[in-house]
Amino acid sequence: MPETDDLTPPFEKTYYYDGRKDRLMVTAMHTDSIHALKDFEVRDDDVYIVTYPKAGTTFILEIVDAIMHRGNIDEIKGKRMEDKLNLIELGPAPGIEIATYKKVSTWKSPRQIQTHLPVDLMPPQVFTKKPRIILVTRNPRDCCISLHAWHATVKFLEPCDWDYLVDRFVEGQGLINIFSNALSSE
């Protein structure tokens, strides 16, 4: 890792340090939001969908939405995906005017809340209250392929070399660590 917090191009627009030298966070995961989650009110009837990026978040979200609406497809088919997929760590960022945690705080119960956060950045009340938590995993090979393809097409992220991504993934490094190590190899 670099000795300073300076990010070299193209990463300065895509990632920021979250205070630990061993990882970076995607810029849409705003520093203020990450810190504010320490005081985020968790409700006992919340349903958290916790996933690694590209591990099936949207697929599980649709299933949970159907379950929470007792299978009434008419109630859910008019919802826009942007209104359903709300990662609590996002914003404010370009295209995200209000931080997601603020928006979710105003929702009536029960709430569906998604996150890609590692356990140490989750709202502490998740561990003291009793929300439902759905932890989603995916075949690592499929997840890695999907992550690589996604990174190459999403405009706010920089492409990552396939061999580098796979090597870091196999070593057990998370998405955040993969790209922070890419900085140190340049």
N, C-alpha and C. Protein backbone atom coordinates (compact mmCIF):
# COMPACT_ATOMS: atom_id res chain seq x y z
N MET A 1 0.85 -1.20 0.00
CA MET A 1 0.00 0.00 0.00
C MET A 1 0.88 1.24 0.00
N PRO A 2 0.38 2.31 -0.60
CA PRO A 2 1.13 3.56 -0.57
C PRO A 2 1.23 4.08 0.86
N GLU A 3 2.25 4.86 1.11
CA GLU A 3 2.47 5.40 2.45
C GLU A 3 1.52 6.56 2.76
N THR A 4 0.96 7.20 1.72
CA THR A 4 0.07 8.33 1.94
C THR A 4 -1.36 7.94 1.60
N ASP A 5 -2.29 8.83 1.90
CA ASP A 5 -3.68 8.62 1.55
C ASP A 5 -3.98 9.07 0.13
N ASP A 6 -2.96 9.56 -0.59
CA ASP A 6 -3.19 10.01 -1.96
C ASP A 6 -3.48 8.82 -2.85
N LEU A 7 -4.50 8.96 -3.66
CA LEU A 7 -4.85 7.92 -4.61
C LEU A 7 -4.35 8.32 -5.98
N THR A 8 -3.75 7.40 -6.68
CA THR A 8 -3.25 7.70 -8.00
C THR A 8 -4.34 7.46 -9.03
N PRO A 9 -4.34 8.20 -10.14
CA PRO A 9 -5.35 8.01 -11.17
C PRO A 9 -5.31 6.57 -11.67
N PRO A 10 -6.42 5.99 -12.02
CA PRO A 10 -7.75 6.57 -12.09
C PRO A 10 -8.54 6.38 -10.80
N PHE A 11 -7.90 5.86 -9.76
CA PHE A 11 -8.61 5.46 -8.56
C PHE A 11 -9.12 6.61 -7.70
N GLU A 12 -8.59 7.83 -7.87
CA GLU A 12 -9.05 8.89 -6.98
C GLU A 12 -10.52 9.23 -7.17
N LYS A 13 -11.10 8.92 -8.33
CA LYS A 13 -12.51 9.20 -8.54
C LYS A 13 -13.39 8.02 -8.16
N THR A 14 -12.80 6.87 -8.03
CA THR A 14 -13.56 5.65 -7.82
C THR A 14 -13.54 5.18 -6.37
N TYR A 15 -12.43 5.40 -5.67
CA TYR A 15 -12.27 4.87 -4.33
C TYR A 15 -11.76 5.93 -3.36
N TYR A 16 -12.02 5.71 -2.08
CA TYR A 16 -11.43 6.52 -1.04
C TYR A 16 -11.02 5.59 0.11
N TYR A 17 -10.09 6.04 0.91
CA TYR A 17 -9.70 5.27 2.09
C TYR A 17 -10.75 5.44 3.16
N ASP A 18 -11.07 4.38 3.86
CA ASP A 18 -12.06 4.51 4.94
C ASP A 18 -11.37 4.62 6.29
N GLY A 19 -10.08 4.92 6.28
CA GLY A 19 -9.35 5.09 7.54
C GLY A 19 -8.41 3.94 7.81
N ARG A 20 -8.60 2.82 7.14
CA ARG A 20 -7.70 1.68 7.27
C ARG A 20 -6.86 1.60 6.02
N LYS A 21 -5.59 1.36 6.19
CA LYS A 21 -4.68 1.31 5.05
C LYS A 21 -4.89 0.07 4.18
N ASP A 22 -5.60 -0.94 4.70
CA ASP A 22 -5.70 -2.18 3.94
C ASP A 22 -6.93 -2.25 3.05
N ARG A 23 -7.72 -1.19 2.98
CA ARG A 23 -8.87 -1.25 2.08
C ARG A 23 -9.31 0.13 1.63
N LEU A 24 -9.98 0.11 0.50
CA LEU A 24 -10.60 1.29 -0.05
C LEU A 24 -12.09 1.02 -0.14
N MET A 25 -12.88 2.08 -0.20
CA MET A 25 -14.31 1.94 -0.38
C MET A 25 -14.69 2.62 -1.69
N VAL A 26 -15.69 2.07 -2.38
CA VAL A 26 -16.19 2.70 -3.59
C VAL A 26 -16.73 4.08 -3.21
N THR A 27 -16.49 5.10 -4.05
CA THR A 27 -16.85 6.47 -3.69
C THR A 27 -18.33 6.65 -3.41
N ALA A 28 -19.18 5.83 -4.00
CA ALA A 28 -20.61 5.96 -3.70
C ALA A 28 -20.90 5.61 -2.23
N MET A 29 -19.96 4.90 -1.58
CA MET A 29 -20.06 4.63 -0.15
C MET A 29 -19.42 5.80 0.57
N HIS A 30 -20.19 6.84 0.75
CA HIS A 30 -19.67 8.10 1.26
C HIS A 30 -19.19 7.96 2.70
N THR A 31 -18.07 8.60 2.99
CA THR A 31 -17.47 8.56 4.33
C THR A 31 -18.46 8.97 5.40
N ASP A 32 -19.21 10.05 5.15
CA ASP A 32 -20.18 10.52 6.15
C ASP A 32 -21.25 9.46 6.42
N SER A 33 -21.69 8.77 5.38
CA SER A 33 -22.70 7.73 5.56
C SER A 33 -22.14 6.58 6.38
N ILE A 34 -20.92 6.18 6.09
CA ILE A 34 -20.29 5.08 6.84
C ILE A 34 -20.24 5.43 8.33
N HIS A 35 -19.82 6.66 8.63
CA HIS A 35 -19.75 7.09 10.03
C HIS A 35 -21.13 7.21 10.67
N ALA A 36 -22.11 7.71 9.90
CA ALA A 36 -23.46 7.89 10.42
C ALA A 36 -24.13 6.56 10.75
N LEU A 37 -23.71 5.49 10.09
CA LEU A 37 -24.32 4.19 10.35
C LEU A 37 -24.04 3.70 11.78
N LYS A 38 -23.06 4.27 12.43
CA LYS A 38 -22.79 3.90 13.83
C LYS A 38 -23.98 4.24 14.72
N ASP A 39 -24.78 5.25 14.30
CA ASP A 39 -25.95 5.67 15.07
C ASP A 39 -27.26 5.31 14.37
N PHE A 40 -27.19 4.53 13.32
CA PHE A 40 -28.38 4.17 12.56
C PHE A 40 -29.31 3.32 13.41
N GLU A 41 -30.61 3.69 13.45
CA GLU A 41 -31.57 2.95 14.26
C GLU A 41 -32.01 1.68 13.53
N VAL A 42 -31.69 0.56 14.12
CA VAL A 42 -32.10 -0.74 13.61
C VAL A 42 -33.40 -1.12 14.31
N ARG A 43 -34.34 -1.65 13.57
CA ARG A 43 -35.62 -2.07 14.14
C ARG A 43 -35.66 -3.60 14.19
N ASP A 44 -36.36 -4.12 15.17
CA ASP A 44 -36.44 -5.57 15.33
C ASP A 44 -37.09 -6.26 14.13
N ASP A 45 -37.94 -5.54 13.39
CA ASP A 45 -38.60 -6.18 12.25
C ASP A 45 -37.93 -5.86 10.91
N ASP A 46 -36.75 -5.25 10.94
CA ASP A 46 -35.99 -5.02 9.72
C ASP A 46 -35.57 -6.36 9.12
N VAL A 47 -35.41 -6.37 7.80
CA VAL A 47 -34.87 -7.52 7.10
C VAL A 47 -33.64 -7.02 6.35
N TYR A 48 -32.47 -7.50 6.75
CA TYR A 48 -31.21 -7.11 6.11
C TYR A 48 -30.80 -8.16 5.10
N ILE A 49 -30.51 -7.72 3.89
CA ILE A 49 -29.97 -8.59 2.86
C ILE A 49 -28.49 -8.21 2.74
N VAL A 50 -27.63 -9.08 3.21
CA VAL A 50 -26.19 -8.81 3.28
C VAL A 50 -25.50 -9.68 2.23
N THR A 51 -24.84 -9.02 1.28
CA THR A 51 -24.22 -9.75 0.19
C THR A 51 -22.86 -9.18 -0.16
N TYR A 52 -22.05 -10.01 -0.77
CA TYR A 52 -20.85 -9.55 -1.44
C TYR A 52 -21.32 -8.99 -2.78
N PRO A 53 -20.68 -7.94 -3.30
CA PRO A 53 -21.11 -7.40 -4.59
C PRO A 53 -21.12 -8.49 -5.68
N LYS A 54 -22.18 -8.49 -6.46
CA LYS A 54 -22.38 -9.41 -7.58
C LYS A 54 -22.64 -10.84 -7.11
N ALA A 55 -23.20 -10.98 -5.92
CA ALA A 55 -23.49 -12.31 -5.38
C ALA A 55 -24.98 -12.64 -5.39
N GLY A 56 -25.80 -11.81 -6.03
CA GLY A 56 -27.21 -12.11 -6.12
C GLY A 56 -28.10 -11.18 -5.32
N THR A 57 -27.64 -9.99 -5.02
CA THR A 57 -28.40 -9.04 -4.23
C THR A 57 -29.78 -8.77 -4.83
N THR A 58 -29.82 -8.45 -6.10
CA THR A 58 -31.08 -8.10 -6.74
C THR A 58 -32.03 -9.29 -6.80
N PHE A 59 -31.49 -10.46 -7.10
CA PHE A 59 -32.31 -11.67 -7.16
C PHE A 59 -32.97 -11.94 -5.80
N ILE A 60 -32.19 -11.90 -4.73
CA ILE A 60 -32.74 -12.13 -3.39
C ILE A 60 -33.70 -11.02 -2.99
N LEU A 61 -33.38 -9.80 -3.37
CA LEU A 61 -34.26 -8.66 -3.09
C LEU A 61 -35.65 -8.90 -3.67
N GLU A 62 -35.72 -9.39 -4.89
CA GLU A 62 -37.02 -9.65 -5.52
C GLU A 62 -37.77 -10.75 -4.78
N ILE A 63 -37.07 -11.79 -4.36
CA ILE A 63 -37.71 -12.88 -3.61
C ILE A 63 -38.24 -12.36 -2.27
N VAL A 64 -37.42 -11.60 -1.54
CA VAL A 64 -37.84 -11.07 -0.24
C VAL A 64 -39.02 -10.11 -0.41
N ASP A 65 -38.98 -9.29 -1.46
CA ASP A 65 -40.08 -8.37 -1.72
C ASP A 65 -41.38 -9.14 -1.94
N ALA A 66 -41.32 -10.22 -2.70
CA ALA A 66 -42.51 -11.05 -2.94
C ALA A 66 -43.02 -11.68 -1.65
N ILE A 67 -42.10 -12.15 -0.82
CA ILE A 67 -42.49 -12.76 0.46
C ILE A 67 -43.14 -11.71 1.37
N MET A 68 -42.53 -10.54 1.45
CA MET A 68 -43.05 -9.50 2.34
C MET A 68 -44.40 -8.96 1.86
N HIS A 69 -44.70 -9.13 0.59
CA HIS A 69 -46.01 -8.72 0.06
C HIS A 69 -46.92 -9.93 -0.13
N ARG A 70 -46.59 -11.02 0.55
CA ARG A 70 -47.38 -12.24 0.55
C ARG A 70 -47.71 -12.74 -0.85
N GLY A 71 -46.76 -12.56 -1.76
CA GLY A 71 -46.92 -13.06 -3.12
C GLY A 71 -47.83 -12.23 -3.99
N ASN A 72 -48.29 -11.08 -3.51
CA ASN A 72 -49.17 -10.22 -4.30
C ASN A 72 -48.33 -9.46 -5.33
N ILE A 73 -48.21 -10.03 -6.51
CA ILE A 73 -47.37 -9.46 -7.55
C ILE A 73 -47.87 -8.08 -7.98
N ASP A 74 -49.17 -7.84 -7.92
CA ASP A 74 -49.71 -6.53 -8.30
C ASP A 74 -49.15 -5.40 -7.43
N GLU A 75 -48.87 -5.71 -6.15
CA GLU A 75 -48.32 -4.70 -5.24
C GLU A 75 -46.87 -4.37 -5.55
N ILE A 76 -46.13 -5.31 -6.11
CA ILE A 76 -44.69 -5.07 -6.30
C ILE A 76 -44.28 -4.82 -7.74
N LYS A 77 -45.10 -5.17 -8.71
CA LYS A 77 -44.64 -5.05 -10.10
C LYS A 77 -44.50 -3.61 -10.58
N GLY A 78 -45.15 -2.67 -9.93
CA GLY A 78 -45.03 -1.27 -10.34
C GLY A 78 -43.84 -0.56 -9.71
N LYS A 79 -43.16 -1.21 -8.78
CA LYS A 79 -42.03 -0.57 -8.10
C LYS A 79 -40.82 -0.50 -9.04
N ARG A 80 -40.16 0.64 -9.02
CA ARG A 80 -38.91 0.77 -9.79
C ARG A 80 -37.77 0.15 -9.00
N MET A 81 -36.81 -0.43 -9.70
CA MET A 81 -35.67 -1.06 -9.03
C MET A 81 -34.92 -0.05 -8.17
N GLU A 82 -34.83 1.20 -8.62
CA GLU A 82 -34.13 2.22 -7.84
C GLU A 82 -34.79 2.45 -6.48
N ASP A 83 -36.11 2.17 -6.41
CA ASP A 83 -36.82 2.35 -5.15
C ASP A 83 -36.70 1.13 -4.24
N LYS A 84 -36.28 0.01 -4.81
CA LYS A 84 -36.15 -1.23 -4.02
C LYS A 84 -34.71 -1.47 -3.59
N LEU A 85 -33.77 -1.25 -4.49
CA LEU A 85 -32.37 -1.55 -4.20
C LEU A 85 -31.74 -0.36 -3.52
N ASN A 86 -31.64 -0.41 -2.21
CA ASN A 86 -31.12 0.71 -1.42
C ASN A 86 -30.04 0.23 -0.47
N LEU A 87 -28.82 0.25 -0.94
CA LEU A 87 -27.69 -0.12 -0.08
C LEU A 87 -27.48 1.01 0.92
N ILE A 88 -27.56 0.69 2.22
CA ILE A 88 -27.54 1.75 3.24
C ILE A 88 -26.25 2.56 3.27
N GLU A 89 -25.20 2.06 2.68
CA GLU A 89 -23.92 2.77 2.72
C GLU A 89 -23.75 3.79 1.60
N LEU A 90 -24.71 3.88 0.68
CA LEU A 90 -24.54 4.75 -0.48
C LEU A 90 -24.92 6.20 -0.22
N GLY A 91 -24.22 7.08 -0.91
CA GLY A 91 -24.54 8.49 -1.00
C GLY A 91 -24.14 9.31 0.22
N PRO A 92 -24.22 10.61 0.06
CA PRO A 92 -24.52 11.27 -1.20
C PRO A 92 -23.37 11.11 -2.19
N ALA A 93 -23.73 10.97 -3.45
CA ALA A 93 -22.76 10.78 -4.54
C ALA A 93 -23.45 11.21 -5.82
N PRO A 94 -22.71 11.34 -6.91
CA PRO A 94 -23.37 11.70 -8.17
C PRO A 94 -24.52 10.74 -8.47
N GLY A 95 -25.69 11.27 -8.68
CA GLY A 95 -26.86 10.46 -8.95
C GLY A 95 -27.59 10.00 -7.70
N ILE A 96 -27.00 10.24 -6.53
CA ILE A 96 -27.63 9.86 -5.26
C ILE A 96 -27.66 11.13 -4.40
N GLU A 97 -28.76 11.90 -4.50
CA GLU A 97 -28.80 13.19 -3.83
C GLU A 97 -28.85 13.09 -2.31
N ILE A 98 -29.61 12.13 -1.82
CA ILE A 98 -29.74 11.97 -0.37
C ILE A 98 -29.14 10.62 0.02
N ALA A 99 -28.40 10.61 1.10
CA ALA A 99 -27.79 9.37 1.57
C ALA A 99 -28.88 8.33 1.82
N THR A 100 -28.62 7.10 1.40
CA THR A 100 -29.63 6.05 1.49
C THR A 100 -30.06 5.79 2.93
N TYR A 101 -29.14 5.83 3.87
CA TYR A 101 -29.53 5.56 5.27
C TYR A 101 -30.57 6.57 5.75
N LYS A 102 -30.50 7.81 5.27
CA LYS A 102 -31.50 8.83 5.65
C LYS A 102 -32.86 8.48 5.06
N LYS A 103 -32.86 8.04 3.81
CA LYS A 103 -34.11 7.67 3.15
C LYS A 103 -34.74 6.46 3.84
N VAL A 104 -33.92 5.46 4.13
CA VAL A 104 -34.41 4.23 4.77
C VAL A 104 -34.95 4.54 6.17
N SER A 105 -34.37 5.50 6.85
CA SER A 105 -34.82 5.87 8.21
C SER A 105 -36.27 6.32 8.23
N THR A 106 -36.78 6.83 7.12
CA THR A 106 -38.14 7.34 7.08
C THR A 106 -39.16 6.28 6.68
N TRP A 107 -38.71 5.11 6.28
CA TRP A 107 -39.62 4.07 5.81
C TRP A 107 -40.40 3.46 6.96
N LYS A 108 -41.62 3.04 6.66
CA LYS A 108 -42.41 2.33 7.67
C LYS A 108 -41.92 0.89 7.75
N SER A 109 -42.19 0.28 8.86
CA SER A 109 -41.77 -1.10 9.10
C SER A 109 -42.75 -2.07 8.46
N PRO A 110 -42.28 -3.24 8.13
CA PRO A 110 -40.90 -3.73 8.14
C PRO A 110 -40.13 -3.22 6.92
N ARG A 111 -38.84 -2.95 7.11
CA ARG A 111 -38.00 -2.42 6.05
C ARG A 111 -37.11 -3.52 5.48
N GLN A 112 -36.90 -3.47 4.17
CA GLN A 112 -35.89 -4.32 3.52
C GLN A 112 -34.66 -3.45 3.33
N ILE A 113 -33.55 -3.87 3.88
CA ILE A 113 -32.33 -3.07 3.82
C ILE A 113 -31.22 -3.95 3.25
N GLN A 114 -30.54 -3.42 2.23
CA GLN A 114 -29.45 -4.17 1.62
C GLN A 114 -28.12 -3.51 1.96
N THR A 115 -27.07 -4.33 1.96
CA THR A 115 -25.74 -3.79 2.20
C THR A 115 -24.67 -4.74 1.65
N HIS A 116 -23.55 -4.13 1.26
CA HIS A 116 -22.34 -4.87 0.91
C HIS A 116 -21.25 -4.61 1.95
N LEU A 117 -21.61 -4.01 3.06
CA LEU A 117 -20.61 -3.64 4.07
C LEU A 117 -20.01 -4.85 4.76
N PRO A 118 -18.73 -4.77 5.09
CA PRO A 118 -18.14 -5.80 5.94
C PRO A 118 -18.71 -5.69 7.35
N VAL A 119 -18.62 -6.74 8.10
CA VAL A 119 -19.26 -6.82 9.41
C VAL A 119 -18.83 -5.68 10.35
N ASP A 120 -17.57 -5.24 10.28
CA ASP A 120 -17.11 -4.20 11.20
C ASP A 120 -17.67 -2.82 10.88
N LEU A 121 -18.30 -2.65 9.72
CA LEU A 121 -18.90 -1.36 9.39
C LEU A 121 -20.43 -1.38 9.45
N MET A 122 -21.00 -2.51 9.81
CA MET A 122 -22.46 -2.61 9.95
C MET A 122 -22.92 -1.75 11.14
N PRO A 123 -24.17 -1.27 11.09
CA PRO A 123 -24.68 -0.53 12.26
C PRO A 123 -24.60 -1.41 13.51
N PRO A 124 -24.02 -0.93 14.59
CA PRO A 124 -23.85 -1.74 15.79
C PRO A 124 -25.14 -2.34 16.34
N GLN A 125 -26.27 -1.65 16.16
CA GLN A 125 -27.53 -2.16 16.67
C GLN A 125 -27.97 -3.46 15.98
N VAL A 126 -27.39 -3.76 14.84
CA VAL A 126 -27.70 -5.04 14.17
C VAL A 126 -27.37 -6.20 15.11
N PHE A 127 -26.38 -5.99 15.98
CA PHE A 127 -25.92 -7.06 16.87
C PHE A 127 -26.58 -7.03 18.25
N THR A 128 -27.29 -5.94 18.55
CA THR A 128 -27.95 -5.87 19.86
C THR A 128 -29.47 -6.00 19.75
N LYS A 129 -30.01 -5.65 18.60
CA LYS A 129 -31.45 -5.86 18.36
C LYS A 129 -31.59 -7.18 17.61
N LYS A 130 -32.79 -7.49 17.16
CA LYS A 130 -33.00 -8.79 16.52
C LYS A 130 -33.61 -8.69 15.13
N PRO A 131 -32.95 -7.97 14.21
CA PRO A 131 -33.48 -7.93 12.85
C PRO A 131 -33.24 -9.29 12.17
N ARG A 132 -33.99 -9.54 11.14
CA ARG A 132 -33.72 -10.73 10.33
C ARG A 132 -32.56 -10.40 9.41
N ILE A 133 -31.63 -11.32 9.27
CA ILE A 133 -30.48 -11.10 8.41
C ILE A 133 -30.40 -12.26 7.43
N ILE A 134 -30.41 -11.91 6.15
CA ILE A 134 -30.24 -12.90 5.10
C ILE A 134 -28.85 -12.69 4.53
N LEU A 135 -27.98 -13.63 4.75
CA LEU A 135 -26.61 -13.55 4.24
C LEU A 135 -26.56 -14.37 2.97
N VAL A 136 -26.20 -13.72 1.87
CA VAL A 136 -26.19 -14.38 0.57
C VAL A 136 -24.76 -14.64 0.14
N THR A 137 -24.50 -15.86 -0.27
CA THR A 137 -23.21 -16.20 -0.85
C THR A 137 -23.45 -16.75 -2.25
N ARG A 138 -22.43 -16.79 -3.04
CA ARG A 138 -22.52 -17.27 -4.42
C ARG A 138 -21.26 -18.05 -4.73
N ASN A 139 -21.36 -18.96 -5.67
CA ASN A 139 -20.18 -19.68 -6.13
C ASN A 139 -19.09 -18.65 -6.42
N PRO A 140 -17.93 -18.76 -5.78
CA PRO A 140 -16.88 -17.74 -5.95
C PRO A 140 -16.47 -17.52 -7.40
N ARG A 141 -16.42 -18.58 -8.18
CA ARG A 141 -16.05 -18.43 -9.60
C ARG A 141 -17.06 -17.54 -10.32
N ASP A 142 -18.34 -17.83 -10.14
CA ASP A 142 -19.39 -17.05 -10.78
C ASP A 142 -19.37 -15.60 -10.30
N CYS A 143 -19.15 -15.43 -9.02
CA CYS A 143 -19.10 -14.09 -8.44
C CYS A 143 -17.94 -13.29 -9.03
N CYS A 144 -16.81 -13.92 -9.15
CA CYS A 144 -15.62 -13.25 -9.68
C CYS A 144 -15.82 -12.87 -11.15
N ILE A 145 -16.40 -13.77 -11.94
CA ILE A 145 -16.67 -13.48 -13.36
C ILE A 145 -17.64 -12.30 -13.47
N SER A 146 -18.69 -12.34 -12.68
CA SER A 146 -19.69 -11.28 -12.71
C SER A 146 -19.08 -9.94 -12.28
N LEU A 147 -18.27 -9.98 -11.24
CA LEU A 147 -17.63 -8.77 -10.74
C LEU A 147 -16.72 -8.17 -11.80
N HIS A 148 -15.94 -9.00 -12.46
CA HIS A 148 -15.03 -8.52 -13.49
C HIS A 148 -15.81 -7.89 -14.65
N ALA A 149 -16.86 -8.56 -15.11
CA ALA A 149 -17.67 -8.04 -16.21
C ALA A 149 -18.35 -6.73 -15.81
N TRP A 150 -18.85 -6.67 -14.60
CA TRP A 150 -19.52 -5.47 -14.11
C TRP A 150 -18.55 -4.31 -14.03
N HIS A 151 -17.37 -4.56 -13.52
CA HIS A 151 -16.36 -3.51 -13.38
C HIS A 151 -15.98 -2.92 -14.73
N ALA A 152 -16.03 -3.74 -15.77
CA ALA A 152 -15.66 -3.26 -17.10
C ALA A 152 -16.75 -2.41 -17.74
N THR A 153 -17.98 -2.52 -17.25
CA THR A 153 -19.09 -1.80 -17.89
C THR A 153 -19.63 -0.62 -17.10
N VAL A 154 -19.43 -0.60 -15.81
CA VAL A 154 -19.97 0.48 -14.99
C VAL A 154 -19.08 1.70 -15.13
N LYS A 155 -19.68 2.84 -15.46
CA LYS A 155 -18.91 4.03 -15.79
C LYS A 155 -18.13 4.62 -14.62
N PHE A 156 -18.62 4.46 -13.38
CA PHE A 156 -17.92 5.10 -12.26
C PHE A 156 -16.80 4.24 -11.69
N LEU A 157 -16.62 3.02 -12.21
CA LEU A 157 -15.52 2.16 -11.77
C LEU A 157 -14.52 1.97 -12.90
N GLU A 158 -13.29 1.75 -12.54
CA GLU A 158 -12.25 1.50 -13.52
C GLU A 158 -12.14 0.00 -13.76
N PRO A 159 -11.83 -0.40 -15.01
CA PRO A 159 -11.65 -1.84 -15.28
C PRO A 159 -10.48 -2.40 -14.47
N CYS A 160 -10.54 -3.68 -14.20
CA CYS A 160 -9.47 -4.34 -13.45
C CYS A 160 -9.01 -5.56 -14.25
N ASP A 161 -7.73 -5.79 -14.29
CA ASP A 161 -7.16 -6.92 -15.01
C ASP A 161 -7.69 -8.24 -14.44
N TRP A 162 -8.12 -9.14 -15.31
CA TRP A 162 -8.72 -10.41 -14.91
C TRP A 162 -7.78 -11.24 -14.04
N ASP A 163 -6.55 -11.43 -14.48
CA ASP A 163 -5.60 -12.26 -13.72
C ASP A 163 -5.37 -11.69 -12.33
N TYR A 164 -5.24 -10.38 -12.25
CA TYR A 164 -5.04 -9.74 -10.95
C TYR A 164 -6.25 -9.96 -10.04
N LEU A 165 -7.44 -9.76 -10.60
CA LEU A 165 -8.67 -9.93 -9.83
C LEU A 165 -8.79 -11.36 -9.31
N VAL A 166 -8.56 -12.33 -10.17
CA VAL A 166 -8.68 -13.74 -9.76
C VAL A 166 -7.65 -14.08 -8.69
N ASP A 167 -6.41 -13.65 -8.86
CA ASP A 167 -5.38 -13.94 -7.86
C ASP A 167 -5.77 -13.39 -6.49
N ARG A 168 -6.24 -12.15 -6.43
CA ARG A 168 -6.64 -11.56 -5.16
C ARG A 168 -7.87 -12.27 -4.59
N PHE A 169 -8.80 -12.60 -5.44
CA PHE A 169 -10.02 -13.28 -5.01
C PHE A 169 -9.68 -14.63 -4.39
N VAL A 170 -8.79 -15.39 -5.04
CA VAL A 170 -8.38 -16.70 -4.55
C VAL A 170 -7.63 -16.58 -3.22
N GLU A 171 -6.87 -15.50 -3.06
CA GLU A 171 -6.15 -15.26 -1.81
C GLU A 171 -7.08 -14.89 -0.66
N GLY A 172 -8.38 -14.71 -0.96
CA GLY A 172 -9.35 -14.40 0.08
C GLY A 172 -9.50 -12.92 0.36
N GLN A 173 -8.99 -12.10 -0.52
CA GLN A 173 -9.12 -10.67 -0.32
C GLN A 173 -10.46 -10.21 -0.86
N GLY A 174 -11.13 -9.36 -0.12
CA GLY A 174 -12.43 -8.85 -0.54
C GLY A 174 -12.29 -7.83 -1.65
N LEU A 175 -13.42 -7.46 -2.21
CA LEU A 175 -13.46 -6.46 -3.29
C LEU A 175 -12.68 -5.22 -2.91
N ILE A 176 -12.88 -4.76 -1.71
CA ILE A 176 -12.23 -3.53 -1.26
C ILE A 176 -10.72 -3.72 -1.26
N ASN A 177 -10.24 -4.84 -0.76
CA ASN A 177 -8.81 -5.08 -0.71
C ASN A 177 -8.21 -5.31 -2.09
N ILE A 178 -8.96 -5.91 -2.99
CA ILE A 178 -8.44 -6.18 -4.33
C ILE A 178 -7.98 -4.88 -4.98
N PHE A 179 -8.80 -3.85 -4.90
CA PHE A 179 -8.47 -2.63 -5.59
C PHE A 179 -7.49 -1.75 -4.81
N SER A 180 -7.44 -1.90 -3.51
CA SER A 180 -6.42 -1.15 -2.78
C SER A 180 -5.05 -1.74 -3.09
N ASN A 181 -4.96 -3.04 -3.26
CA ASN A 181 -3.67 -3.65 -3.62
C ASN A 181 -3.28 -3.29 -5.05
N ALA A 182 -4.24 -3.07 -5.92
CA ALA A 182 -3.94 -2.66 -7.28
C ALA A 182 -3.18 -1.33 -7.27
N LEU A 183 -3.50 -0.48 -6.30
CA LEU A 183 -2.80 0.80 -6.18
C LEU A 183 -1.33 0.59 -5.86
N SER A 184 -1.07 -0.33 -4.96
CA SER A 184 0.32 -0.50 -4.53
C SER A 184 1.18 -1.18 -5.60
N SER A 185 0.54 -1.84 -6.56
CA SER A 185 1.32 -2.51 -7.59
C SER A 185 1.63 -1.59 -8.76
N GLU A 186 1.07 -0.37 -8.76
CA GLU A 186 1.33 0.54 -9.88
C GLU A 186 2.56 1.37 -9.63
